[in-house]
mmCIF file of C-alpha atoms and ligand atoms in Angstrom:
data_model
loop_
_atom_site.group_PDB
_atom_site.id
_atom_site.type_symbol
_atom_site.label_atom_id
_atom_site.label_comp_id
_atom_site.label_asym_id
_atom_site.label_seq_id
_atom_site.Cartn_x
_atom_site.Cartn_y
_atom_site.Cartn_z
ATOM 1 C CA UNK A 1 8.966 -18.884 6.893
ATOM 2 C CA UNK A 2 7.814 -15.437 7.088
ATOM 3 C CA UNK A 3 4.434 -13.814 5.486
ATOM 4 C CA UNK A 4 5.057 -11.459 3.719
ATOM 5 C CA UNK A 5 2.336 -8.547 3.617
ATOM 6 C CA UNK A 6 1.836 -6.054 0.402
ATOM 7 C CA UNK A 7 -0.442 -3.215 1.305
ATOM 8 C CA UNK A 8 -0.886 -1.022 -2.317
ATOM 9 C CA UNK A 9 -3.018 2.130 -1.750
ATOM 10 C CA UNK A 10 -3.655 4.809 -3.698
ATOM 11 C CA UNK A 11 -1.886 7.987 -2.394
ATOM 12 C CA UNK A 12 -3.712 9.803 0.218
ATOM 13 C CA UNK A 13 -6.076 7.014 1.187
ATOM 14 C CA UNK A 14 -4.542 6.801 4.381
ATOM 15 C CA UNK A 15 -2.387 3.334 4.197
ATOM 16 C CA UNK A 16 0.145 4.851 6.190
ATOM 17 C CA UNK A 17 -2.236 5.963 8.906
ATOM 18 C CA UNK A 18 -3.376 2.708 8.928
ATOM 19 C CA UNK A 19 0.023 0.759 8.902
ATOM 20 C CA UNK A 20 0.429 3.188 11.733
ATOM 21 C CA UNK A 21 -2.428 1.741 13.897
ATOM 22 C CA UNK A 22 -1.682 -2.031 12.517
ATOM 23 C CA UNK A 23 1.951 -1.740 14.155
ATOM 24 C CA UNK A 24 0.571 -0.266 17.525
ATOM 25 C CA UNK A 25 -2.047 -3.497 17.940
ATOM 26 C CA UNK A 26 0.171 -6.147 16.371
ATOM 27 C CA UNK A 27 3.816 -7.892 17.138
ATOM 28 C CA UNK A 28 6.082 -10.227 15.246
ATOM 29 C CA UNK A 29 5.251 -7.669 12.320
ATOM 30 C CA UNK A 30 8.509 -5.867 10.544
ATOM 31 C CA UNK A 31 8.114 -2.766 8.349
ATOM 32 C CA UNK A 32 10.106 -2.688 5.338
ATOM 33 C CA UNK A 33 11.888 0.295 5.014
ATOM 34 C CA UNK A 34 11.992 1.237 1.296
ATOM 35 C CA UNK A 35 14.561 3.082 -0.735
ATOM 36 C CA UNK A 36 13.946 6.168 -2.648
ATOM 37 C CA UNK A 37 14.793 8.983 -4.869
ATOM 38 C CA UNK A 38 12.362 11.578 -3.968
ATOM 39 C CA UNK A 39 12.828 13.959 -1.393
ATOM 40 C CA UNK A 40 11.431 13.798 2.267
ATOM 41 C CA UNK A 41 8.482 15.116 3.122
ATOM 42 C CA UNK A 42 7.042 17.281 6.412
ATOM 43 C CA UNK A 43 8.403 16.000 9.278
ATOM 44 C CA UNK A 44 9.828 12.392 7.549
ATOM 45 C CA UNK A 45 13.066 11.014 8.668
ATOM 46 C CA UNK A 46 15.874 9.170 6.982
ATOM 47 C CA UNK A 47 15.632 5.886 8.047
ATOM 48 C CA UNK A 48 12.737 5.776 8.977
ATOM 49 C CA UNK A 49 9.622 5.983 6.724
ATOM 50 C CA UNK A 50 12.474 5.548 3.879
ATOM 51 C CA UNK A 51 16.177 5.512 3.517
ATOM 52 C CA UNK A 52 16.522 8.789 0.682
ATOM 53 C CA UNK A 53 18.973 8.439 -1.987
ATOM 54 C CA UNK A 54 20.315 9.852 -5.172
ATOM 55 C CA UNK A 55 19.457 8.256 -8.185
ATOM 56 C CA UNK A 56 23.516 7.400 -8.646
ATOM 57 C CA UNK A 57 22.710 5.349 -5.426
ATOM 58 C CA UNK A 58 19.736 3.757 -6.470
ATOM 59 C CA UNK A 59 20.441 2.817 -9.745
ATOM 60 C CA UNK A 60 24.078 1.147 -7.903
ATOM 61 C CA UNK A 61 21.872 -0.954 -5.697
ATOM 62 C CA UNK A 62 19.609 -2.126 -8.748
ATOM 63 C CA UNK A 63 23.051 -2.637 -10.818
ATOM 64 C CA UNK A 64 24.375 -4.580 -7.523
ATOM 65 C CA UNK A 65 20.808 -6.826 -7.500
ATOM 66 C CA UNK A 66 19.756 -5.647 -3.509
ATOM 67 C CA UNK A 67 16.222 -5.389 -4.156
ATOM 68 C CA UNK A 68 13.401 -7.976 -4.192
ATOM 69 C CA UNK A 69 11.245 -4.920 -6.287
ATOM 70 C CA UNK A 70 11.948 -1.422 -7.244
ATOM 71 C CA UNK A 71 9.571 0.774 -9.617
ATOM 72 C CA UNK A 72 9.355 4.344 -10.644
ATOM 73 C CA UNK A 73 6.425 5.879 -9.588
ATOM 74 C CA UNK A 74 4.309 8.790 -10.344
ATOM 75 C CA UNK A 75 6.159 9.164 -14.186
ATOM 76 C CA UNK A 76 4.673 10.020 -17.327
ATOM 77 C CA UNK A 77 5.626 10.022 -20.996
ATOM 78 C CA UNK A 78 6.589 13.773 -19.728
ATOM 79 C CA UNK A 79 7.701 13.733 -16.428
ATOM 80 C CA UNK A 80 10.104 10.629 -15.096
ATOM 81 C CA UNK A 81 8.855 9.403 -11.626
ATOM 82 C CA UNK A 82 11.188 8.870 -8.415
ATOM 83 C CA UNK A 83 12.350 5.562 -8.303
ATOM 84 C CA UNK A 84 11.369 3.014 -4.732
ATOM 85 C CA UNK A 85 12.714 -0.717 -3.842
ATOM 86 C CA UNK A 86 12.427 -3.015 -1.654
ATOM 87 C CA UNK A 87 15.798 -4.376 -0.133
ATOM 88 C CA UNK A 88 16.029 -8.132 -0.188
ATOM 89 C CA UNK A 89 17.869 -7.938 3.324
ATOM 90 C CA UNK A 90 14.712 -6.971 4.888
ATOM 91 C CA UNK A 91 13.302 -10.028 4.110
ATOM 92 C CA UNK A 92 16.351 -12.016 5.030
ATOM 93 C CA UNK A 93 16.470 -9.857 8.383
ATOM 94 C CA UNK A 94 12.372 -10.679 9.163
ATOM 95 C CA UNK A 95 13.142 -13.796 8.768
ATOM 96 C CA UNK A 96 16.083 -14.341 10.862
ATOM 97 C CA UNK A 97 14.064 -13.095 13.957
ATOM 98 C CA UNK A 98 11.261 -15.202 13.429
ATOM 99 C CA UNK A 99 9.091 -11.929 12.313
ATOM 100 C CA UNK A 100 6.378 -11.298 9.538
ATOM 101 C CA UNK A 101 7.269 -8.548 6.706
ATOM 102 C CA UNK A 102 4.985 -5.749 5.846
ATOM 103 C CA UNK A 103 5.944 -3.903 2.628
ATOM 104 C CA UNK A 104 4.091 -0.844 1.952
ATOM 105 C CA UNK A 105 4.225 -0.471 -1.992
ATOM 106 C CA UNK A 106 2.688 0.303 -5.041
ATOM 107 C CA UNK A 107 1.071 -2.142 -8.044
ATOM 108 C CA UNK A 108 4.225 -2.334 -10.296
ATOM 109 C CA UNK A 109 6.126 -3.641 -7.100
ATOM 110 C CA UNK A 110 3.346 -5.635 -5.579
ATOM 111 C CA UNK A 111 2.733 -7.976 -8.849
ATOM 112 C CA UNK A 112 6.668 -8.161 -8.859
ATOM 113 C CA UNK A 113 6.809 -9.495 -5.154
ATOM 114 C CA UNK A 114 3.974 -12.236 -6.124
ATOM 115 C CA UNK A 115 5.714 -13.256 -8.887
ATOM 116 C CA UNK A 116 8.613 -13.954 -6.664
ATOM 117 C CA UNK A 117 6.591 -14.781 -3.721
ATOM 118 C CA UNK A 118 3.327 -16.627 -4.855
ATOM 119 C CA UNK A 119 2.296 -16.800 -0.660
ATOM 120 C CA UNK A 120 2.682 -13.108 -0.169
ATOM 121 C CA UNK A 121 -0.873 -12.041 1.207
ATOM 122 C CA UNK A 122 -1.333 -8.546 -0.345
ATOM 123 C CA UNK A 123 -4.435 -5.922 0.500
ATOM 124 C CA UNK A 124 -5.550 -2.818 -1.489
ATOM 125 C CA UNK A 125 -6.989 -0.271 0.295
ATOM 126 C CA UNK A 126 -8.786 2.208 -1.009
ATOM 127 C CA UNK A 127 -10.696 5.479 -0.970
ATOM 128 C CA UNK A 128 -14.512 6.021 -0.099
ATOM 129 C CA UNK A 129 -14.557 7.826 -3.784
ATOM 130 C CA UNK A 130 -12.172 10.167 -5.609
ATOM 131 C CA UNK A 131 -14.200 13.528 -3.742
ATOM 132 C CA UNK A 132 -12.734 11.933 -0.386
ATOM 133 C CA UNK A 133 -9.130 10.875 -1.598
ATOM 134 C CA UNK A 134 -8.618 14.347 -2.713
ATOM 135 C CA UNK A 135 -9.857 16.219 0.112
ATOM 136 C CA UNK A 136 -7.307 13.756 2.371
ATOM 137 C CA UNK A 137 -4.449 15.102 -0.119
ATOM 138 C CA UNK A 138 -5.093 18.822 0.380
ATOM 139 C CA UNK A 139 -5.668 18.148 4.195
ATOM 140 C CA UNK A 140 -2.875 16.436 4.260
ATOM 141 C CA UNK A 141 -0.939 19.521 3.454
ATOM 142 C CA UNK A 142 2.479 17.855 2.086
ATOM 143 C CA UNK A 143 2.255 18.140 -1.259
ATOM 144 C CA UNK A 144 2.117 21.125 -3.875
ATOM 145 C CA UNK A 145 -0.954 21.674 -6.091
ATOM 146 C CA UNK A 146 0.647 20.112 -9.251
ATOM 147 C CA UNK A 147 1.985 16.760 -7.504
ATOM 148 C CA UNK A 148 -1.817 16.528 -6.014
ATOM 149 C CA UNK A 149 -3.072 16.630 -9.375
ATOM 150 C CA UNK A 150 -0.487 13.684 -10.760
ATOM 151 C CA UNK A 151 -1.781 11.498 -7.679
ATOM 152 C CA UNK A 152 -4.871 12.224 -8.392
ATOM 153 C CA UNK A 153 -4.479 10.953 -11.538
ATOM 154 C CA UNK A 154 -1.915 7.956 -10.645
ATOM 155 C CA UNK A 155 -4.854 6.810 -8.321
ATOM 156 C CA UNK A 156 -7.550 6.282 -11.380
ATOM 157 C CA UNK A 157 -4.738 4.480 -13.365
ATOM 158 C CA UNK A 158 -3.957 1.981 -9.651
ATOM 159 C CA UNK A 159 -7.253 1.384 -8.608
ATOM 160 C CA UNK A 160 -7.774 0.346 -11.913
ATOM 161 C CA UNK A 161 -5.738 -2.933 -10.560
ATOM 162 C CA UNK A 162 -7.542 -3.544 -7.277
ATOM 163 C CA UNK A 163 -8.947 -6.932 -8.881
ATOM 164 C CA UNK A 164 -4.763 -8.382 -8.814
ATOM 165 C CA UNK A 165 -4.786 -7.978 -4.694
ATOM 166 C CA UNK A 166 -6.090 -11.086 -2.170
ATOM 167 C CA UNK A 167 -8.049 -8.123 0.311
ATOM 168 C CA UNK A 168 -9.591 -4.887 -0.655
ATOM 169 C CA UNK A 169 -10.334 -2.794 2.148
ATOM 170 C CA UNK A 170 -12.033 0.758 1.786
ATOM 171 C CA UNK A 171 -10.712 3.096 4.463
ATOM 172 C CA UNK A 172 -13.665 4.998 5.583
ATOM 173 C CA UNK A 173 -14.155 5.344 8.899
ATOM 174 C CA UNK A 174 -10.391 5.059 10.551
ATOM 175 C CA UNK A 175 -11.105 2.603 13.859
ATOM 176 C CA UNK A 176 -13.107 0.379 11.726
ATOM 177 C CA UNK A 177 -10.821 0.010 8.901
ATOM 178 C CA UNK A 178 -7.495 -0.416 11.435
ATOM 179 C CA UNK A 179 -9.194 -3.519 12.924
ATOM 180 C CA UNK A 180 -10.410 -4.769 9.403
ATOM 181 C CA UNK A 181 -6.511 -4.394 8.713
ATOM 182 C CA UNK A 182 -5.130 -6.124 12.148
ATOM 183 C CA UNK A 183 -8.110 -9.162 11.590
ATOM 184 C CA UNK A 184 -6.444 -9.909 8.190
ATOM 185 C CA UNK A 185 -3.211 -9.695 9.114
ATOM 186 C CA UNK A 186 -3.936 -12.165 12.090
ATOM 187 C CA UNK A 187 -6.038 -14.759 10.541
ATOM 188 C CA UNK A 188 -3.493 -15.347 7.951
ATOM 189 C CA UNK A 189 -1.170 -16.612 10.460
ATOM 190 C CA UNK A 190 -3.940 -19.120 11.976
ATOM 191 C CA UNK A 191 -2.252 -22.555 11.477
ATOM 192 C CA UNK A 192 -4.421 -24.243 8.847
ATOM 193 C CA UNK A 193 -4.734 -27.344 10.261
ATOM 194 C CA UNK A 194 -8.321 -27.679 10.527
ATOM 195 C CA UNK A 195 -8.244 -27.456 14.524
ATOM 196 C CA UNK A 196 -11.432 -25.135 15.495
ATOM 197 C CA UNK A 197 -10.803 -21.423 16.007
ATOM 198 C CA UNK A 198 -12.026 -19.759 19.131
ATOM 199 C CA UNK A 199 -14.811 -17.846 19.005
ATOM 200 C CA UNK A 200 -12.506 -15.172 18.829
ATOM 201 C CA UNK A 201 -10.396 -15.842 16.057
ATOM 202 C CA UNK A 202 -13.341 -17.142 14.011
ATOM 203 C CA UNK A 203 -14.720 -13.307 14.468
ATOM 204 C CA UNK A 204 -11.757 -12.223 13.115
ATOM 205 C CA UNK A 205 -11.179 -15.151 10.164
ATOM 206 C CA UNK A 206 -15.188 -13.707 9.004
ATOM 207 C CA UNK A 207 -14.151 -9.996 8.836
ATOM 208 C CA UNK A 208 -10.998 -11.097 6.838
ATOM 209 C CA UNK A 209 -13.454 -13.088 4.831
ATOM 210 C CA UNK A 210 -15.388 -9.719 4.421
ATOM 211 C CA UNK A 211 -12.485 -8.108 2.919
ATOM 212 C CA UNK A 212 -11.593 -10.910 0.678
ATOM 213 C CA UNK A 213 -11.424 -10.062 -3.397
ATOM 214 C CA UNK A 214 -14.659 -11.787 -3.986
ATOM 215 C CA UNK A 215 -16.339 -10.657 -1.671
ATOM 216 C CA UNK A 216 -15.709 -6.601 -2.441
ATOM 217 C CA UNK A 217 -16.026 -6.545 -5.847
ATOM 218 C CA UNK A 218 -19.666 -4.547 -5.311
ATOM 219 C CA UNK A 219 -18.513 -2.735 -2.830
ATOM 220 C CA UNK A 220 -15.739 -1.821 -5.481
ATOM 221 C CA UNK A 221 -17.859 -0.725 -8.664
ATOM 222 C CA UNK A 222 -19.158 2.433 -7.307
ATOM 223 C CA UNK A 223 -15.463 4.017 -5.476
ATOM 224 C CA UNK A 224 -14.157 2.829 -9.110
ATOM 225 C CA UNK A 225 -16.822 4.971 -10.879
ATOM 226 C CA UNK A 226 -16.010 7.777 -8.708
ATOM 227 C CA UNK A 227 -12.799 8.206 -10.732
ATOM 228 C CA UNK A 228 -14.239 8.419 -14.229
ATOM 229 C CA UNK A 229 -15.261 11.739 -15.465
ATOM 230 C CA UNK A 230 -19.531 11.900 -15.640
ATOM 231 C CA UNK A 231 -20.504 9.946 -18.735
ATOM 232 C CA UNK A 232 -23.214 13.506 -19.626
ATOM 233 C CA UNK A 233 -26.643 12.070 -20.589
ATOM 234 C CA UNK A 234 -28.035 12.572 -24.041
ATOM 235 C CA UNK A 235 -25.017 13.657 -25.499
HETATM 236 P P1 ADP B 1 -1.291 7.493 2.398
HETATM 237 O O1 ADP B 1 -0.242 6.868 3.261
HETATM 238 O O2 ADP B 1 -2.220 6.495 1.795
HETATM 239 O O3 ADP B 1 -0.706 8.404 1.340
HETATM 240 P P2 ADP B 1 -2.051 9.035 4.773
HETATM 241 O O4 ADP B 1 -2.031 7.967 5.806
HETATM 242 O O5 ADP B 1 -0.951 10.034 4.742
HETATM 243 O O6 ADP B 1 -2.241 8.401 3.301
HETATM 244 O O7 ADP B 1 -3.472 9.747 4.916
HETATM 245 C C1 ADP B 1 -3.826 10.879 4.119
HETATM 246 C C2 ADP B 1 -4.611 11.878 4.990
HETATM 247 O O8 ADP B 1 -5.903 11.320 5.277
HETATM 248 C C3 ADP B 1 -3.942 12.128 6.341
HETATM 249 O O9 ADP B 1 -4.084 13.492 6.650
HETATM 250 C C4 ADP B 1 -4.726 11.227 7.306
HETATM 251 O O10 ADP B 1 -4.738 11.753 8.617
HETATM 252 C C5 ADP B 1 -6.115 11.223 6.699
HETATM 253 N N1 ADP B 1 -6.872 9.971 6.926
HETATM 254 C C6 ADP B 1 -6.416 8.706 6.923
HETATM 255 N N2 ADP B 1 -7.416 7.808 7.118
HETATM 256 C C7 ADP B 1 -8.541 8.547 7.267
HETATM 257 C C8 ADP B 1 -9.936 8.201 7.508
HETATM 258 N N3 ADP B 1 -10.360 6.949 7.634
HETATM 259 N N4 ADP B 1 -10.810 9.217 7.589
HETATM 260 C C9 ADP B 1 -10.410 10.500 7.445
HETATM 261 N N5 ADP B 1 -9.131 10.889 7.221
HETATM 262 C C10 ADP B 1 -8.205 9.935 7.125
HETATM 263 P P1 5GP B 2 4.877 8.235 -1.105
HETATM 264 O O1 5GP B 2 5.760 9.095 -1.969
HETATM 265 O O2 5GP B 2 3.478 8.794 -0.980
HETATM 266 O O3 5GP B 2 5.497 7.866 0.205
HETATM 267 O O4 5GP B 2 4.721 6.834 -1.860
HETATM 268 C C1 5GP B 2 4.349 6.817 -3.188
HETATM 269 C C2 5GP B 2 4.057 5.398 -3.629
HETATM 270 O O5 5GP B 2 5.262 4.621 -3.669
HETATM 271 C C3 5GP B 2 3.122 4.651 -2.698
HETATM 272 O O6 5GP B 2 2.161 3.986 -3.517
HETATM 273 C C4 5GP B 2 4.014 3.661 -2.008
HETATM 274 O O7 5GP B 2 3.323 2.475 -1.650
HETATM 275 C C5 5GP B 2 5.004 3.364 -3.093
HETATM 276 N N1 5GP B 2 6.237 2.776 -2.558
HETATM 277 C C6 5GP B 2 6.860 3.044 -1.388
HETATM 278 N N2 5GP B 2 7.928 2.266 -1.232
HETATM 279 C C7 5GP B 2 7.984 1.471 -2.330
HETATM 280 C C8 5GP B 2 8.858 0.420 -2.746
HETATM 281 O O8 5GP B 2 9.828 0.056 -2.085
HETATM 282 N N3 5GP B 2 8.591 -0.162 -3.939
HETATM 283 C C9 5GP B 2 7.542 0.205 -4.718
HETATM 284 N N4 5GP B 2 7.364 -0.456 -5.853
HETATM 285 N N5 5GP B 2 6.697 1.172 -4.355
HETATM 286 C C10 5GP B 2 6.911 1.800 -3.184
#
């Protein structure tokens, strides 16, 4: 059986960056490639970071049942979102070459996959605070003023759901956070039979243990803060 890997983030805390890095240090490891509606962005490729397609094509796939997950993202009561699924023949594919599955997706889709997949080990990485996240979306340079502004806000709404993920992982300094990334990956696919790790996969089994829920919920409170407009004193 394959694990199956959610990483949620939200937008412009670097999760791509880092899936980046996790692919480069670890094997065995598929990357979903999701569907969507919106349009590609910079230098993206169809195919490659995402197969782009109309909404007559999406909503045929959903009608035809080929995703494990899909969600619209970034809507509003005002504006609707784009729509982005997960194809179920990714899985099937992972699986049939004896590889892991790493889907890269957002809350609605991640508590879908866990329904369907209780195992599924899924991480939320985060922001140092909301001053960071935004200056990583402007540097960024991919998306207009307006569309910053609605990720800015989708973010507060997300994070808001960091406590449903098994990891939390705050991307601050890039190296550091990669290597957090690859140790959790790789110590959830130590056997658990109760044979002693090496030295160094018990290394790596503590910084997963680091990153686990439990663990980060300190580390959480103030990034969470960060995203709540200043409660003024006195008034
Ligand atoms: P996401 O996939 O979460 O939307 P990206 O990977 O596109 O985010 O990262 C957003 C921007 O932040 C990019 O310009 C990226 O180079 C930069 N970035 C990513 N991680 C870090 C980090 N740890 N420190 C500083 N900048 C970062
Ligand atoms: P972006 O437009 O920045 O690439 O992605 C926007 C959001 O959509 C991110 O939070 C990303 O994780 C999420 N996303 C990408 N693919 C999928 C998918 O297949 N399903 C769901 N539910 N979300 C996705």
């Amino acid at each position: 059986m394959s694990i199956v890997y959610i990483v949620s983030a939200p937008s412009g805390s670097g999760k791509s960056t880092l899936v980046n890095e996790l692919f480069k240090m670890v094997g065995h490891l598929d990357f979903s490639i999701s569907y969507t509606t919106r349009p590609p962005r910079g230098s993206e490729q169809n195919g490659k970071e995402y197969f782009f397609v109309s909404r007559e094509e999406f909503e045929a796939m959903i009608a035809t049942d080929q995703f494990l997950e899909h969600a619209e993202v970034f809507g509003d009561e005002r504006v609707r979102g784009e729509y982005y699924g997960t194809a179920r023949r990714f899985l099937l594919e992972a699986e049939a070459r004896g590889n892991d599955l790493l889907l890269d997706i957002d809350v609605q889709g991640a508590s879908q996959v866990k329904a369907k997949i209780p195992d599924a080990v899924s991480i939320f990485i985060l922001p140092p605070d909301r001053e960071k996240l935004e200056w990583r979306l402007r540097h960024r340079g991919e998306d207009s003023e307006e569309v910053i502004r609605r990720r800015l806000d989708t973010a507060r709404r997300e994070i808001e759901n960091y406590s449903k993920y098994d990891y939390i992982l705050v991307n601050n300094l890039l190296e550091q956070s990669a290597d957090e990334l690859k140790d959790i990956v790789l110590a959830e696919r130590l056997p658990r039979s109760g044979a002693k790790p090496s030295g160094e996969e018990a290394q790596r089994v503590a910084t997963a243990q680091a990153c686990r829920l439990e663990q980060a919920r300190e580390r959480v409170q103030p990034i969470l803060a960060s995203f709540h407009p200043q409660v003024v004193k006195g008034t």
